[in-house]
């Protein structure tokens, strides 16, 4: 059973323990080296694969898509500082920081945007994936630039045509 201390007992305990608080914000707060704070996305490294968005439990990271652009939006107000995004990023573009002083009177300060241009399909001209992702795939895999610059729909249509031709004996 929990026993409530009498005021005089509290004074004794407090004097034994000594000071356990700091005069924050006038003094540096006690932040341990493994403390997890807000994340940052290094736009120069990000390829726009979306892995961090899929891994984010509270949807603090979102993909905003248009035919020309793909944007990764980070809303720190929803972030639970779990750093799953740090773990899944294939190019180490997400950096975990120890930042926790995030209060602001400007709502736009709570958002961060990483903007990517879409790759254009060399067959139909439609936007797909991101330019950075196409570069990454051609650099890191055996896929040639020729095929990497084709959108999934055109690639699929070509394969189906090839199968149909073969079945038709053409
Ligand atoms: S730290 Fe966690 S909650 Fe915050 S953006 Fe990354 S995955 Fe989402
Ligand atoms: S996982 Fe990394 S590379 Fe992929 S979109 Fe997120 S930050 Fe960019």
mmCIF file of C-alpha atoms and ligand atoms in Angstrom:
data_model
loop_
_atom_site.group_PDB
_atom_site.id
_atom_site.type_symbol
_atom_site.label_atom_id
_atom_site.label_comp_id
_atom_site.label_asym_id
_atom_site.label_seq_id
_atom_site.Cartn_x
_atom_site.Cartn_y
_atom_site.Cartn_z
ATOM 1 C CA UNK A 1 0.000 0.000 0.000
ATOM 2 C CA UNK A 2 1.222 3.519 -0.803
ATOM 3 C CA UNK A 3 1.828 5.655 2.241
ATOM 4 C CA UNK A 4 1.447 9.407 1.920
ATOM 5 C CA UNK A 5 4.393 11.175 3.508
ATOM 6 C CA UNK A 6 3.815 13.846 6.113
ATOM 7 C CA UNK A 7 5.225 17.321 5.296
ATOM 8 C CA UNK A 8 8.082 16.914 7.745
ATOM 9 C CA UNK A 9 8.998 13.528 6.222
ATOM 10 C CA UNK A 10 8.937 15.103 2.755
ATOM 11 C CA UNK A 11 11.418 17.750 3.914
ATOM 12 C CA UNK A 12 13.743 15.013 5.203
ATOM 13 C CA UNK A 13 13.527 13.036 1.928
ATOM 14 C CA UNK A 14 14.081 16.198 -0.154
ATOM 15 C CA UNK A 15 17.112 17.221 1.867
ATOM 16 C CA UNK A 16 18.593 13.713 1.485
ATOM 17 C CA UNK A 17 18.037 13.641 -2.314
ATOM 18 C CA UNK A 18 19.295 17.169 -2.943
ATOM 19 C CA UNK A 19 18.237 19.221 -5.972
ATOM 20 C CA UNK A 20 16.641 17.147 -8.739
ATOM 21 C CA UNK A 21 15.408 19.916 -11.035
ATOM 22 C CA UNK A 22 17.155 22.588 -13.099
ATOM 23 C CA UNK A 23 16.160 26.203 -13.641
ATOM 24 C CA UNK A 24 15.010 25.595 -17.189
ATOM 25 C CA UNK A 25 14.942 27.633 -19.450
ATOM 26 C CA UNK A 26 17.736 29.606 -17.739
ATOM 27 C CA UNK A 27 19.791 26.441 -17.371
ATOM 28 C CA UNK A 28 20.394 23.641 -19.908
ATOM 29 C CA UNK A 29 17.845 20.841 -19.412
ATOM 30 C CA UNK A 30 18.934 17.281 -18.617
ATOM 31 C CA UNK A 31 18.780 15.526 -21.984
ATOM 32 C CA UNK A 32 20.430 12.136 -22.190
ATOM 33 C CA UNK A 33 22.514 11.098 -25.193
ATOM 34 C CA UNK A 34 19.868 8.542 -26.272
ATOM 35 C CA UNK A 35 17.006 11.049 -26.081
ATOM 36 C CA UNK A 36 14.816 11.028 -29.204
ATOM 37 C CA UNK A 37 13.546 14.344 -30.513
ATOM 38 C CA UNK A 38 12.270 15.682 -33.827
ATOM 39 C CA UNK A 39 13.588 14.329 -37.117
ATOM 40 C CA UNK A 40 15.088 16.150 -40.087
ATOM 41 C CA UNK A 41 15.046 15.072 -43.705
ATOM 42 C CA UNK A 42 18.169 15.889 -45.672
ATOM 43 C CA UNK A 43 16.678 16.981 -48.994
ATOM 44 C CA UNK A 44 20.012 16.521 -50.762
ATOM 45 C CA UNK A 45 19.959 12.786 -49.931
ATOM 46 C CA UNK A 46 16.225 11.944 -50.090
ATOM 47 C CA UNK A 47 15.130 10.067 -53.235
ATOM 48 C CA UNK A 48 11.390 10.246 -52.529
ATOM 49 C CA UNK A 49 10.835 6.499 -52.135
ATOM 50 C CA UNK A 50 8.121 6.969 -49.488
ATOM 51 C CA UNK A 51 9.414 4.230 -47.143
ATOM 52 C CA UNK A 52 9.438 6.637 -44.183
ATOM 53 C CA UNK A 53 5.831 7.634 -44.884
ATOM 54 C CA UNK A 54 4.699 3.992 -44.837
ATOM 55 C CA UNK A 55 6.600 3.320 -41.602
ATOM 56 C CA UNK A 56 5.295 6.357 -39.685
ATOM 57 C CA UNK A 57 2.707 5.181 -37.112
ATOM 58 C CA UNK A 58 0.830 8.483 -36.514
ATOM 59 C CA UNK A 59 1.049 9.749 -40.140
ATOM 60 C CA UNK A 60 3.319 12.607 -39.178
ATOM 61 C CA UNK A 61 4.916 11.995 -42.581
ATOM 62 C CA UNK A 62 2.657 12.223 -45.617
ATOM 63 C CA UNK A 63 3.055 11.994 -49.387
ATOM 64 C CA UNK A 64 1.442 14.810 -51.349
ATOM 65 C CA UNK A 65 1.300 13.818 -54.991
ATOM 66 C CA UNK A 66 0.617 15.696 -58.219
ATOM 67 C CA UNK A 67 1.502 14.802 -61.841
ATOM 68 C CA UNK A 68 4.589 17.074 -61.659
ATOM 69 C CA UNK A 69 5.693 16.807 -58.055
ATOM 70 C CA UNK A 70 5.939 14.488 -55.116
ATOM 71 C CA UNK A 71 6.226 16.132 -51.707
ATOM 72 C CA UNK A 72 7.045 14.573 -48.355
ATOM 73 C CA UNK A 73 5.400 16.613 -45.635
ATOM 74 C CA UNK A 74 6.599 16.290 -42.054
ATOM 75 C CA UNK A 75 4.254 17.600 -39.370
ATOM 76 C CA UNK A 76 6.161 17.681 -36.100
ATOM 77 C CA UNK A 77 2.958 18.280 -34.133
ATOM 78 C CA UNK A 78 1.949 14.690 -34.832
ATOM 79 C CA UNK A 79 5.392 13.111 -34.436
ATOM 80 C CA UNK A 80 5.859 10.691 -31.536
ATOM 81 C CA UNK A 81 9.662 10.644 -31.957
ATOM 82 C CA UNK A 82 9.822 6.885 -32.466
ATOM 83 C CA UNK A 83 12.499 7.229 -35.224
ATOM 84 C CA UNK A 84 11.100 4.363 -37.305
ATOM 85 C CA UNK A 85 11.601 6.647 -40.315
ATOM 86 C CA UNK A 86 15.303 6.876 -39.438
ATOM 87 C CA UNK A 87 15.568 3.078 -39.428
ATOM 88 C CA UNK A 88 13.810 2.453 -42.754
ATOM 89 C CA UNK A 89 15.303 5.179 -44.959
ATOM 90 C CA UNK A 90 17.486 3.398 -47.552
ATOM 91 C CA UNK A 91 19.767 6.401 -48.107
ATOM 92 C CA UNK A 92 20.043 7.646 -44.516
ATOM 93 C CA UNK A 93 18.320 10.913 -45.410
ATOM 94 C CA UNK A 94 16.342 10.987 -42.158
ATOM 95 C CA UNK A 95 18.303 12.193 -39.177
ATOM 96 C CA UNK A 96 17.074 11.907 -35.609
ATOM 97 C CA UNK A 97 17.847 14.954 -33.477
ATOM 98 C CA UNK A 98 17.617 15.757 -29.768
ATOM 99 C CA UNK A 99 15.421 18.781 -30.509
ATOM 100 C CA UNK A 100 12.409 19.067 -28.236
ATOM 101 C CA UNK A 101 11.838 22.815 -27.864
ATOM 102 C CA UNK A 102 9.255 22.952 -30.615
ATOM 103 C CA UNK A 103 6.680 25.410 -29.329
ATOM 104 C CA UNK A 104 5.869 28.177 -31.801
ATOM 105 C CA UNK A 105 3.159 30.727 -32.511
ATOM 106 C CA UNK A 106 3.487 30.188 -36.272
ATOM 107 C CA UNK A 107 1.749 27.019 -37.433
ATOM 108 C CA UNK A 108 3.905 26.878 -40.587
ATOM 109 C CA UNK A 109 6.974 26.287 -38.380
ATOM 110 C CA UNK A 110 5.518 22.880 -37.540
ATOM 111 C CA UNK A 111 5.726 21.700 -41.154
ATOM 112 C CA UNK A 112 8.681 20.724 -43.274
ATOM 113 C CA UNK A 113 8.495 19.946 -46.993
ATOM 114 C CA UNK A 114 10.830 17.889 -49.150
ATOM 115 C CA UNK A 115 9.915 18.486 -52.779
ATOM 116 C CA UNK A 116 10.749 16.169 -55.682
ATOM 117 C CA UNK A 117 10.226 16.498 -59.397
ATOM 118 C CA UNK A 118 8.555 13.573 -61.088
ATOM 119 C CA UNK A 119 10.403 11.454 -63.611
ATOM 120 C CA UNK A 120 8.783 11.599 -67.051
ATOM 121 C CA UNK A 121 8.047 8.380 -68.895
ATOM 122 C CA UNK A 122 9.965 8.357 -72.169
ATOM 123 C CA UNK A 123 7.013 6.565 -73.850
ATOM 124 C CA UNK A 124 3.862 8.357 -72.699
ATOM 125 C CA UNK A 125 5.364 11.428 -70.997
ATOM 126 C CA UNK A 126 3.394 10.956 -67.776
ATOM 127 C CA UNK A 127 4.984 11.684 -64.388
ATOM 128 C CA UNK A 128 5.900 8.697 -62.246
ATOM 129 C CA UNK A 129 8.203 7.964 -59.262
ATOM 130 C CA UNK A 130 10.764 10.783 -58.839
ATOM 131 C CA UNK A 131 13.811 11.759 -60.873
ATOM 132 C CA UNK A 132 16.024 11.015 -57.904
ATOM 133 C CA UNK A 133 14.543 7.522 -57.545
ATOM 134 C CA UNK A 134 15.163 6.723 -61.211
ATOM 135 C CA UNK A 135 18.774 7.899 -60.834
ATOM 136 C CA UNK A 136 19.156 5.810 -57.685
ATOM 137 C CA UNK A 137 17.756 2.663 -59.335
ATOM 138 C CA UNK A 138 20.014 2.964 -62.393
ATOM 139 C CA UNK A 139 23.028 3.633 -60.193
ATOM 140 C CA UNK A 140 22.423 0.836 -57.677
ATOM 141 C CA UNK A 141 20.914 -1.954 -59.769
ATOM 142 C CA UNK A 142 21.308 -3.729 -63.089
ATOM 143 C CA UNK A 143 18.255 -1.924 -64.520
ATOM 144 C CA UNK A 144 19.339 0.159 -67.510
ATOM 145 C CA UNK A 145 18.500 3.846 -67.851
ATOM 146 C CA UNK A 146 16.359 2.957 -70.850
ATOM 147 C CA UNK A 147 13.973 0.778 -68.810
ATOM 148 C CA UNK A 148 14.190 2.836 -65.632
ATOM 149 C CA UNK A 149 12.752 5.816 -67.499
ATOM 150 C CA UNK A 150 9.584 3.954 -68.439
ATOM 151 C CA UNK A 151 6.494 4.223 -66.244
ATOM 152 C CA UNK A 152 5.048 0.968 -64.813
ATOM 153 C CA UNK A 153 1.982 1.179 -67.094
ATOM 154 C CA UNK A 154 4.037 1.416 -70.300
ATOM 155 C CA UNK A 155 6.341 -1.355 -69.123
ATOM 156 C CA UNK A 156 3.360 -3.579 -68.363
ATOM 157 C CA UNK A 157 1.735 -2.821 -71.722
ATOM 158 C CA UNK A 158 4.968 -3.724 -73.533
ATOM 159 C CA UNK A 159 5.288 -7.031 -71.688
ATOM 160 C CA UNK A 160 1.656 -7.919 -72.408
ATOM 161 C CA UNK A 161 2.134 -7.066 -76.107
ATOM 162 C CA UNK A 162 5.259 -9.210 -76.259
ATOM 163 C CA UNK A 163 3.404 -12.152 -74.643
ATOM 164 C CA UNK A 164 0.467 -11.719 -77.036
ATOM 165 C CA UNK A 165 2.826 -11.637 -80.036
ATOM 166 C CA UNK A 166 4.559 -14.785 -78.869
ATOM 167 C CA UNK A 167 1.243 -16.604 -78.319
ATOM 168 C CA UNK A 168 0.080 -15.493 -81.745
ATOM 169 C CA UNK A 169 3.291 -16.874 -83.203
ATOM 170 C CA UNK A 170 4.236 -13.453 -84.633
HETATM 171 S S1 LIG B 1 9.871 9.765 -35.643
HETATM 172 FE FE1 LIG B 1 8.172 8.265 -35.791
HETATM 173 S S2 LIG B 1 6.338 9.531 -35.659
HETATM 174 FE FE2 LIG B 1 8.013 10.948 -36.101
HETATM 175 S S3 LIG B 1 8.010 11.109 -38.322
HETATM 176 FE FE3 LIG B 1 9.439 9.452 -37.826
HETATM 177 S S4 LIG B 1 8.224 7.565 -37.922
HETATM 178 FE FE4 LIG B 1 6.791 9.303 -37.829
HETATM 179 S S1 LIG B 2 12.655 6.906 -46.716
HETATM 180 FE FE1 LIG B 2 14.370 8.363 -46.970
HETATM 181 S S2 LIG B 2 14.644 8.486 -49.196
HETATM 182 FE FE2 LIG B 2 12.655 7.566 -48.867
HETATM 183 S S3 LIG B 2 11.227 9.316 -48.931
HETATM 184 FE FE3 LIG B 2 11.779 8.988 -46.775
HETATM 185 S S4 LIG B 2 13.512 10.355 -46.423
HETATM 186 FE FE4 LIG B 2 13.283 10.177 -48.612
#
